[in-house]
Coordinates of C-alpha atoms in Angstrom, one line a residue:
X116 CA -1.6 -16.1 -21.6
X117 CA 0.3 -12.8 -21.5
X118 CA -1.3 -9.5 -20.3
X119 CA -0.5 -6.0 -21.3
X120 CA 0.0 -3.6 -18.4
X121 CA -3.1 -1.6 -17.6
X122 CA -2.0 2.1 -17.2
X123 CA -4.0 4.4 -15.0
X124 CA -4.8 7.8 -16.4
X125 CA -2.7 7.0 -19.5
X126 CA 0.5 6.7 -17.4
X127 CA 2.8 3.7 -17.1
X128 CA 2.6 2.0 -13.7
X129 CA 5.8 1.6 -11.7
X130 CA 5.7 -0.5 -8.6
X131 CA 8.6 -0.6 -6.1
X132 CA 9.0 -3.5 -3.8
X133 CA 11.3 -3.0 -0.8
X134 CA 12.6 -6.4 0.3
X135 CA 13.6 -9.1 -2.1
X136 CA 12.9 -12.0 0.3
X137 CA 10.3 -14.6 -0.1
X138 CA 7.3 -12.4 0.1
X139 CA 8.7 -9.6 -1.9
X140 CA 9.8 -11.8 -4.8
X141 CA 6.6 -13.9 -4.8
X142 CA 4.7 -10.6 -4.9
X143 CA 6.8 -9.4 -7.8
X144 CA 6.1 -12.6 -9.7
X145 CA 2.4 -12.4 -9.0
X146 CA 2.4 -8.7 -10.2
X147 CA 4.1 -9.8 -13.4
X148 CA 1.4 -12.3 -14.1
X149 CA -1.3 -9.8 -13.3
X150 CA -0.2 -7.4 -15.9
X151 CA -0.8 -4.4 -13.6
X152 CA 2.6 -2.9 -13.8
X153 CA 4.9 -1.9 -16.7
X154 CA 7.9 -1.6 -14.4
X155 CA 8.9 -3.4 -11.2
X156 CA 11.8 -2.2 -9.1
X157 CA 13.3 -4.3 -6.3
X158 CA 15.3 -2.7 -3.5
X159 CA 17.1 -4.9 -0.9
X160 CA 20.1 -4.6 1.4
X161 CA 21.5 -7.8 -0.3
X162 CA 21.8 -6.2 -3.7
X163 CA 23.5 -9.3 -5.2
X164 CA 20.6 -11.5 -4.3
X165 CA 18.1 -9.0 -5.5
X166 CA 19.9 -8.9 -8.9
X167 CA 19.7 -12.7 -9.1
X168 CA 16.0 -12.5 -8.4
X169 CA 15.4 -9.7 -10.9
X170 CA 17.2 -11.6 -13.6
X171 CA 15.1 -14.7 -13.0
X172 CA 11.9 -12.5 -12.9
X173 CA 13.0 -10.8 -16.1
X174 CA 12.8 -14.2 -17.9
X175 CA 9.2 -14.4 -16.8
X176 CA 8.7 -10.7 -17.7
X177 CA 9.4 -11.7 -21.3
X178 CA 6.0 -13.2 -21.4
X179 CA 4.3 -10.4 -19.3
X180 CA 5.7 -7.4 -21.1
X181 CA 7.0 -5.6 -18.0
X182 CA 10.5 -4.4 -17.1
X183 CA 12.1 -5.7 -13.9
X184 CA 15.2 -4.0 -12.4
X185 CA 17.1 -3.6 -9.2
X186 CA 17.9 -0.2 -7.5
X187 CA 20.6 0.5 -5.0
X188 CA 18.9 3.5 -3.4
X189 CA 15.5 4.9 -2.8
X190 CA 15.7 7.6 -5.5
X191 CA 14.2 4.7 -7.6
X192 CA 10.9 5.3 -5.8
X193 CA 10.4 8.5 -7.7
X194 CA 7.2 8.4 -9.8
X195 CA 6.1 5.1 -8.3
X196 CA 2.3 4.5 -8.2
X197 CA 2.9 2.4 -5.0
X198 CA 5.7 1.2 -2.9
X199 CA 5.2 -2.2 -1.2
X200 CA 7.3 -2.8 1.9
X201 CA 7.9 -6.5 2.6
X202 CA 11.4 -6.0 4.2
X203 CA 12.1 -7.1 7.7
X204 CA 12.8 -10.0 10.0
X205 CA 10.5 -13.0 9.3
X206 CA 8.3 -14.7 11.8
X207 CA 9.9 -17.9 13.1
X208 CA 8.1 -21.0 14.5
X209 CA 6.8 -20.2 18.0
X210 CA 6.9 -16.5 17.5
X211 CA 4.0 -14.1 17.4
X212 CA 3.9 -11.3 14.9
X213 CA 4.3 -8.8 17.8
X214 CA 7.7 -10.4 18.8
X215 CA 9.2 -8.9 15.6
X216 CA 8.3 -5.3 16.4
X217 CA 11.5 -3.7 17.7
X218 CA 13.7 -4.9 14.9
X219 CA 11.3 -4.1 12.2
X220 CA 10.4 -0.7 13.6
X221 CA 14.0 0.3 13.5
X222 CA 14.1 -0.8 9.8
X223 CA 11.1 1.4 9.1
X224 CA 12.8 4.4 10.7
X225 CA 15.6 4.0 8.2
X226 CA 13.5 3.2 5.1
X227 CA 10.2 5.0 5.2
X228 CA 11.5 8.6 5.3
X229 CA 13.7 7.8 2.3
X230 CA 10.6 6.6 0.4
X231 CA 8.6 9.6 1.4
X232 CA 11.5 12.0 0.3
X233 CA 11.7 10.5 -3.2
X234 CA 8.1 9.6 -3.8
X235 CA 5.9 12.1 -1.9
X236 CA 2.8 11.2 -3.9
X237 CA 3.0 7.4 -3.8
X238 CA 0.8 5.0 -1.9
X239 CA 2.6 3.0 0.8
X240 CA 1.5 -0.6 1.2
X241 CA 2.9 -2.3 4.3
X242 CA 3.2 -6.1 4.5
X243 CA 5.9 -6.4 7.2
X244 CA 4.8 -7.8 10.5
X245 CA 3.5 -6.8 13.0
X246 CA 1.7 -5.1 10.1
X247 CA -0.7 -2.9 12.2
X248 CA 2.0 -1.5 14.4
X249 CA 4.2 -0.9 11.3
X250 CA 1.4 0.7 9.3
X251 CA 1.0 3.2 12.1
X252 CA 4.8 3.7 12.1
X253 CA 4.8 4.2 8.3
X254 CA 2.0 6.8 8.7
X255 CA 4.0 8.8 11.2
X256 CA 7.4 8.4 9.6
X257 CA 6.1 9.4 6.1
X258 CA 3.9 12.3 7.0
X259 CA 1.5 11.0 4.4
X260 CA -2.3 11.3 4.7
X261 CA -3.7 8.2 6.4
X262 CA -5.5 7.2 3.2
X263 CA -2.1 6.7 1.4
X264 CA -0.6 4.3 4.1
X265 CA -2.2 0.9 3.8
X266 CA -1.4 -2.3 5.7
X267 CA -2.2 -5.7 4.2
X268 CA -3.9 -6.3 7.6
X269 CA -6.6 -8.9 7.7
X270 CA -7.0 -9.2 4.0
X271 CA -5.2 -12.5 4.2
X272 CA -7.2 -13.6 7.3
X273 CA -10.4 -12.7 5.5
X274 CA -9.4 -14.9 2.5
X275 CA -8.6 -17.8 4.9
X276 CA -11.9 -17.3 6.8
X277 CA -13.9 -17.4 3.6
X278 CA -11.9 -20.5 2.5
X279 CA -12.7 -22.3 5.7
X280 CA -16.4 -21.4 5.6
X281 CA -16.6 -22.4 2.0
X282 CA -15.1 -25.8 2.9
X283 CA -17.5 -26.3 5.8
X284 CA -20.7 -25.3 3.9
X285 CA -19.7 -26.8 0.6
X286 CA -19.8 -23.6 -1.5
X287 CA -17.2 -21.7 -3.4
X288 CA -15.4 -19.2 -1.1
X289 CA -16.1 -16.5 -3.6
X290 CA -19.8 -16.8 -2.7
X291 CA -19.1 -16.5 1.1
X292 CA -19.3 -12.9 2.3
X293 CA -17.5 -12.7 5.6
X294 CA -14.7 -10.6 7.1
X295 CA -12.0 -10.7 9.7
X296 CA -11.4 -7.3 11.3
X297 CA -9.1 -5.8 13.9
X298 CA -5.5 -6.9 14.4
X299 CA -3.7 -9.1 11.9
X300 CA -2.8 -11.4 14.8
X301 CA -4.2 -13.1 17.8
X302 CA -6.9 -10.5 18.7
X303 CA -8.4 -10.6 15.2
X304 CA -12.2 -10.7 15.2
X305 CA -14.6 -12.7 12.8
X306 CA -17.7 -10.6 12.2
X307 CA -20.3 -13.4 12.6
X308 CA -23.2 -11.0 12.7
X309 CA -22.7 -10.1 9.0
X310 CA -21.4 -13.3 7.6
X311 CA -23.6 -14.6 4.7
X312 CA -24.0 -17.0 1.9
X313 CA -26.4 -16.4 -1.0
X314 CA -27.5 -13.2 0.6
X315 CA -28.6 -15.0 3.9
X316 CA -26.9 -14.7 7.3
X317 CA -25.3 -18.0 8.2
X318 CA -28.1 -19.0 10.7
X319 CA -30.8 -18.2 8.1
X320 CA -28.8 -20.1 5.5
X321 CA -28.7 -23.2 7.7
X322 CA -32.4 -23.0 8.3
X323 CA -33.1 -22.8 4.5
X324 CA -30.6 -25.6 3.9
X325 CA -32.2 -27.8 6.5
X326 CA -29.1 -28.1 8.6
X327 CA -28.1 -27.2 12.1
X328 CA -26.1 -24.1 12.8
X329 CA -23.1 -25.5 14.7
X330 CA -21.6 -23.0 17.1
X331 CA -18.7 -25.2 17.9
X332 CA -17.9 -25.8 14.2
X333 CA -17.9 -22.0 13.7
X334 CA -15.5 -21.5 16.6
X335 CA -13.2 -24.1 15.0
X336 CA -13.4 -22.2 11.7
X337 CA -12.3 -19.0 13.5
X338 CA -9.5 -20.9 15.3
X339 CA -8.1 -22.4 12.1
X340 CA -8.2 -19.0 10.5
X341 CA -6.3 -17.4 13.4
X342 CA -3.8 -20.2 13.5
X343 CA -3.2 -20.8 9.8
X344 CA 0.0 -18.7 9.5
X345 CA 1.5 -20.4 12.6
X346 CA 0.8 -23.8 11.1
X347 CA 2.2 -22.9 7.7
X348 CA 5.4 -21.4 9.3
X349 CA 5.8 -24.5 11.5
X350 CA 5.6 -26.7 8.4
X351 CA 7.5 -24.7 5.7
X352 CA 9.2 -21.9 7.7
X353 CA 7.4 -19.0 6.0
X354 CA 4.2 -17.8 4.3
X355 CA 4.5 -16.2 0.8
X356 CA 2.0 -17.3 -1.8
X357 CA -1.2 -16.2 0.0
X358 CA 0.1 -12.9 1.1
X359 CA 1.6 -12.1 -2.4
X360 CA -1.8 -12.8 -4.0
X361 CA -3.5 -10.6 -1.4
X362 CA -1.0 -7.7 -2.0
X363 CA -1.9 -7.9 -5.7
X364 CA -5.6 -7.8 -4.8
X365 CA -4.9 -4.6 -2.8
X366 CA -2.9 -3.0 -5.5
X367 CA -5.3 -3.8 -8.4
X368 CA -8.1 -1.4 -7.3
X369 CA -5.5 1.3 -6.7
X370 CA -4.1 1.0 -10.2
X371 CA -7.5 0.6 -11.8
X372 CA -9.2 3.2 -9.6
X373 CA -12.0 0.7 -9.2
X374 CA -13.4 1.5 -5.7
X375 CA -13.2 -2.2 -4.6
X376 CA -13.9 -3.0 -1.0
X377 CA -11.0 -4.8 0.7
X378 CA -10.3 -5.4 4.4
X379 CA -7.1 -3.6 5.0
X380 CA -5.3 -1.9 7.9
X381 CA -5.5 1.9 8.1
X382 CA -4.8 4.5 10.8
X383 CA -7.9 5.8 12.6
X384 CA -9.9 5.9 15.8
X385 CA -11.7 2.7 16.5
X386 CA -14.3 2.4 19.3
X387 CA -12.7 5.4 21.0
X388 CA -9.2 4.1 20.7
X389 CA -6.7 5.9 18.5
X390 CA -4.7 6.8 16.6
X391 CA -4.1 3.2 15.8
X392 CA -4.0 1.0 12.7
X393 CA -6.2 -2.0 12.4
X394 CA -8.3 -3.6 9.7
X395 CA -11.8 -2.7 8.5
X396 CA -13.4 -3.0 5.0
X397 CA -12.1 0.0 3.0
X398 CA -12.8 1.4 -0.4
X399 CA -9.6 1.3 -2.5
X400 CA -8.9 3.6 -5.4
X401 CA -6.0 5.6 -6.8
X402 CA -6.3 8.0 -3.8
X403 CA -5.8 5.2 -1.3
X404 CA -8.0 3.5 1.3
X405 CA -11.2 5.1 2.5
X406 CA -13.5 4.2 5.4
X407 CA -16.6 6.0 4.2
X408 CA -19.2 3.8 5.9
X409 CA -18.7 2.4 9.4
X410 CA -19.2 -1.4 9.7
X411 CA -22.5 -2.3 11.4
X412 CA -21.3 -4.3 14.4
X413 CA -23.2 -5.7 17.4
X414 CA -22.1 -4.8 20.9
X415 CA -19.9 -7.9 21.4
X416 CA -18.1 -7.2 18.2
X417 CA -17.6 -3.5 19.1
X418 CA -16.0 -4.7 22.4
X419 CA -13.8 -7.0 20.4
X420 CA -12.6 -4.2 18.2
X421 CA -11.9 -2.0 21.2
X422 CA -9.8 -4.8 22.8
X423 CA -7.9 -5.3 19.6
X424 CA -7.2 -1.6 19.2
X425 CA -6.1 -1.3 22.8
X426 CA -3.7 -4.2 22.4
X427 CA -2.1 -2.7 19.2
X428 CA -2.0 0.8 20.8
X429 CA -0.1 -0.6 23.8
X430 CA 2.5 -2.1 21.6
X431 CA 2.8 1.2 19.6
X432 CA 3.4 3.2 22.9
X433 CA 5.9 0.6 24.2
X434 CA 7.9 0.8 21.0
X435 CA 7.9 4.6 21.1
X436 CA 9.0 4.5 24.7
X437 CA 11.8 2.1 24.0
X438 CA 12.9 4.1 20.9
X439 CA 13.0 7.3 23.0
X440 CA 15.1 5.7 25.7
X441 CA 17.7 4.2 23.3

């Protein structure tokens, strides 16, 4: 089935994707199928490859009623509703997301000011890892309000978490309400105190279902969630489908101005640590990401958020120090 693009405020929707690698191109394809954009622009250092991808995507766009093109410079960002940054060195087997930071930070120093120059009113969506550190970098390098710099953050981890809980409890993941907050990485935090099914906290759900609440099983769920990307990368060398679908889910409420709640990374002060970017549930609309209502956490979870924020902040400061010395 084809979908007509859904313009916001009567205007056509242009989305720019910086980086025509696996994640960028899969995101472009997912956006075509979603019908959210009337124009997609790919920017990549390898322009020849990008043109090949754009041509291939254009054949799919025939059914989706959207235009796909390649641009050789960042002036193409002018008028974009959003610019999605997927460019950067990919995570390899055995690497953590933080191992990528120096190379990808340097890339952002070159790219983000150019985007900001040509598209001062756009919303930046960062998918490049380590996404929290680079969301903070994009915020500083662009000069944008914090609401208009959004990292994909733990939106993917939250999806994986709900998937794992759905499998364990035998319910559709869409009916599991649970989030992962903090770093998109090893210090991520499952919010067990608020996780629920059918309006009941997990312990209450187990009582009503006549089954035991298994603490060890829940720890295993959290571990599988945390390690999912590592396992996928070990097996196939990359992740792309899941993150592409998550990027579309972030973009949709921005385009449609729908005030949806999505767990994304945004710059702020968390448990007294800041400025730092990490993930919390945010309201997304055409103005960006808003943290209007603080998440109700217990004391253990608050400490987990603080530890996560401190870890991210330490990396941000070390990158800045290294950058100043070079």
